[in-house]
GROMACS .gro file of C-alpha atoms in nm:
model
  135
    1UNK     CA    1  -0.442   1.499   1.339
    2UNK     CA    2  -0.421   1.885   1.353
    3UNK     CA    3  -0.400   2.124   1.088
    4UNK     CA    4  -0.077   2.276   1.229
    5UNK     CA    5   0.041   1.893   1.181
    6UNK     CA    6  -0.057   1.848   0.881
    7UNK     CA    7   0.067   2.242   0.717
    8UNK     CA    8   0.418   2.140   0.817
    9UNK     CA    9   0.445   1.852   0.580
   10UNK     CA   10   0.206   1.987   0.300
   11UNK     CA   11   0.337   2.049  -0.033
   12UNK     CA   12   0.331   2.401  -0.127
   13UNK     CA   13   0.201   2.608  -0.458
   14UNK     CA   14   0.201   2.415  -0.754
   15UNK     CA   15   0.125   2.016  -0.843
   16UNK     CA   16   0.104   1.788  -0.516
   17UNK     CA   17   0.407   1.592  -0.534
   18UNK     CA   18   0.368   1.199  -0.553
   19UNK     CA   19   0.423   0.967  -0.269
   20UNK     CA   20   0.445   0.590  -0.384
   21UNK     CA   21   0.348   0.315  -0.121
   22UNK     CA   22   0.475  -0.037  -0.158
   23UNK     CA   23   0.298  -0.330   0.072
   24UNK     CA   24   0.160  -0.690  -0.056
   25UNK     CA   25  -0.153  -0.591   0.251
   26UNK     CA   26  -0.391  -0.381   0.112
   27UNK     CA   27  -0.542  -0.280   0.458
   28UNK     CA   28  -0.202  -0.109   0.522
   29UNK     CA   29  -0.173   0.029   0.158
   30UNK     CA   30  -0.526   0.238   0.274
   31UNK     CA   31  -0.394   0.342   0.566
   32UNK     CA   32  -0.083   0.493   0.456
   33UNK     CA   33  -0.281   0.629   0.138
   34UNK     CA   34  -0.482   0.813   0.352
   35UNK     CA   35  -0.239   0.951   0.591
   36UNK     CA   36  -0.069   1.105   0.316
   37UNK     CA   37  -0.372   1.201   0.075
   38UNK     CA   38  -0.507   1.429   0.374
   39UNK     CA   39  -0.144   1.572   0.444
   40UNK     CA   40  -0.228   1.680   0.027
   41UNK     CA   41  -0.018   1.439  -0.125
   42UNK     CA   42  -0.099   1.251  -0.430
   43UNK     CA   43  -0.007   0.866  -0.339
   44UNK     CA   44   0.049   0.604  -0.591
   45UNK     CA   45   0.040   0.207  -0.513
   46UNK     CA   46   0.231  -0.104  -0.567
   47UNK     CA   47   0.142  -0.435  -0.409
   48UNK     CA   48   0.538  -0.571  -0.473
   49UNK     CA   49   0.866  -0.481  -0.518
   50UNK     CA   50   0.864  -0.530  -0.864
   51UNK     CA   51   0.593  -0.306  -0.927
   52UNK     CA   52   0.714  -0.063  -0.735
   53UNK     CA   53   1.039  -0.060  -0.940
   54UNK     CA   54   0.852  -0.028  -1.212
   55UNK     CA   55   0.638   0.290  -1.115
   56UNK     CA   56   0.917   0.444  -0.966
   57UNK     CA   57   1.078   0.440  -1.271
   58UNK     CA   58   0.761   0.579  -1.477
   59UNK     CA   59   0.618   0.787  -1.232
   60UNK     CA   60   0.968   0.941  -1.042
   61UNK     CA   61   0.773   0.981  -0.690
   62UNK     CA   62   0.936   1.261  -0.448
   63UNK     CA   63   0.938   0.997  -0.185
   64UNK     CA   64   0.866   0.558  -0.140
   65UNK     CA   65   0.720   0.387   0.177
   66UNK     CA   66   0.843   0.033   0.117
   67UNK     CA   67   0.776  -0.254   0.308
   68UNK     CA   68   0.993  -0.505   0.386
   69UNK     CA   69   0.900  -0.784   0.429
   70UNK     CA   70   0.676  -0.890   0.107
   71UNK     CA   71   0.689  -1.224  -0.112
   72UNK     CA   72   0.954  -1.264  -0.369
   73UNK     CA   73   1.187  -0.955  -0.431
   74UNK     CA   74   1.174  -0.788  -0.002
   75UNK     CA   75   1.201  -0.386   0.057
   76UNK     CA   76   1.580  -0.395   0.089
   77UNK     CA   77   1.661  -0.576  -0.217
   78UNK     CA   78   1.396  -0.302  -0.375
   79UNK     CA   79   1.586  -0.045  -0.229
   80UNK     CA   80   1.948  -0.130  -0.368
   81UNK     CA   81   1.782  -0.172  -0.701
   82UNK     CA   82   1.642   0.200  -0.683
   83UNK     CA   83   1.960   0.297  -0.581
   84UNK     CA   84   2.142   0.194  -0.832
   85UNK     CA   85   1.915   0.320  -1.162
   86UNK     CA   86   2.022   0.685  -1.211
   87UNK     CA   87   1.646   0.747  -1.263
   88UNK     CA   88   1.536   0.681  -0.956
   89UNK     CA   89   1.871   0.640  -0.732
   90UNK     CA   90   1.793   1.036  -0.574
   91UNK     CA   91   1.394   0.922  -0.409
   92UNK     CA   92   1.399   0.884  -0.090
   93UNK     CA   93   1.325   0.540   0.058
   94UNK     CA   94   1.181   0.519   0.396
   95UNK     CA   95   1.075   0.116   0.511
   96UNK     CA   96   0.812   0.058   0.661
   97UNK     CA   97   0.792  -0.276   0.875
   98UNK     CA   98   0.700  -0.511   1.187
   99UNK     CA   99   1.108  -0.531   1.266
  100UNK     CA  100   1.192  -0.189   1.409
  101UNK     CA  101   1.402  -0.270   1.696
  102UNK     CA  102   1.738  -0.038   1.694
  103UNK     CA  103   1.924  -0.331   1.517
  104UNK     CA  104   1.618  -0.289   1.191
  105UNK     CA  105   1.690   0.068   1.179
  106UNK     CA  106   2.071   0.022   1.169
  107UNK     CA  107   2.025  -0.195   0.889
  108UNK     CA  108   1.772  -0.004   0.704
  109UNK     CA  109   1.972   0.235   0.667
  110UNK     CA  110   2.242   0.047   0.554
  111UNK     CA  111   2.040  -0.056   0.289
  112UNK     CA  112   1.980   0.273   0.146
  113UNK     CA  113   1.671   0.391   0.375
  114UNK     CA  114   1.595   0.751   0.494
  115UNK     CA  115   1.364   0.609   0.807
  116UNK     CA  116   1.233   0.303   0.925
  117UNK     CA  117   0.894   0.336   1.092
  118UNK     CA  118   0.714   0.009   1.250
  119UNK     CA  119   0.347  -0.157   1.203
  120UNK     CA  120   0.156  -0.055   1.340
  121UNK     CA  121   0.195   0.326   1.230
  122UNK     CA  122   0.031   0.629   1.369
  123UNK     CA  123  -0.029   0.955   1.152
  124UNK     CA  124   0.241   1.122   1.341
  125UNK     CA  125   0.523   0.889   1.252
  126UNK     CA  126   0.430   0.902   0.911
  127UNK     CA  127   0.413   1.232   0.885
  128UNK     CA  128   0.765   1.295   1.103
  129UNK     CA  129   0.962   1.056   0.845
  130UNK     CA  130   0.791   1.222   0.528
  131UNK     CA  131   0.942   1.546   0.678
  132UNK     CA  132   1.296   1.397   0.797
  133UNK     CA  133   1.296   1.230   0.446
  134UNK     CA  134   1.221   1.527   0.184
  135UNK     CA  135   1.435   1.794   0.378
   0.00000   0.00000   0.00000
């Protein structure tokens, strides 16, 4: 990864802002951590959906990479729930997932996401939906 990459989607002046990453693998948890830690942003985890509704609402990240396909409550159902809370309903919501053909990404957005990017994930895509999603 460049630094010219990774200057267009760094926060500037003040507090990093928060990026919270929701997957029941912790190897991909890591990997998206780190992606975003060295683009400067401060990255809280979840390893559900319902903990991930729960920091969202404590924490008010500027953006969530949600998974979804994870056991009991899946990305999309996540999703509506955020959207509906008025404390979290304005973070963007981009899923991350194994299903990206151009039928996923219809219905990802359908259910509320900014992106859909698939597993397995490269810095760049990442980094181009963090930037498509905060704009």
């Amino acid at each position: 990864m460049t630094a010219a990459r990774h200057a267009a989607v760094a926060p500037t002046g003040g507090q990093a802002p928060t990026a919270l990453v929701v997957d029941d693998q912790a190897s991909a948890r890591v990997r998206m951590t780190t992606i975003l830690a060295d683009a400067g942003w401060r990255v809280s985890t979840a390893g559900d959906a319902a903990e991930a509704l729960e920091k969202a609402r404590a924490e008010r990240p500027s953006i969530i990479f949600m998974d979804i396909v994870m056991p009991g409550m899946d990305g999309y159902q996540a999703c509506r729930k955020l959207a509906v809370d008025p404390l979290t309903r304005a973070i963007p919501v981009v899923f991350v997932s194994t299903k990206c053909q151009r039928a996923d990404q219809v219905w990802a957005r359908m259910q509320g996401g900014k992106a859909l990017i698939g597993k397995p994930f490269s810095d760049a895509q990442v980094l181009d939906a963090l930037r498509f999603a905060v704009r």
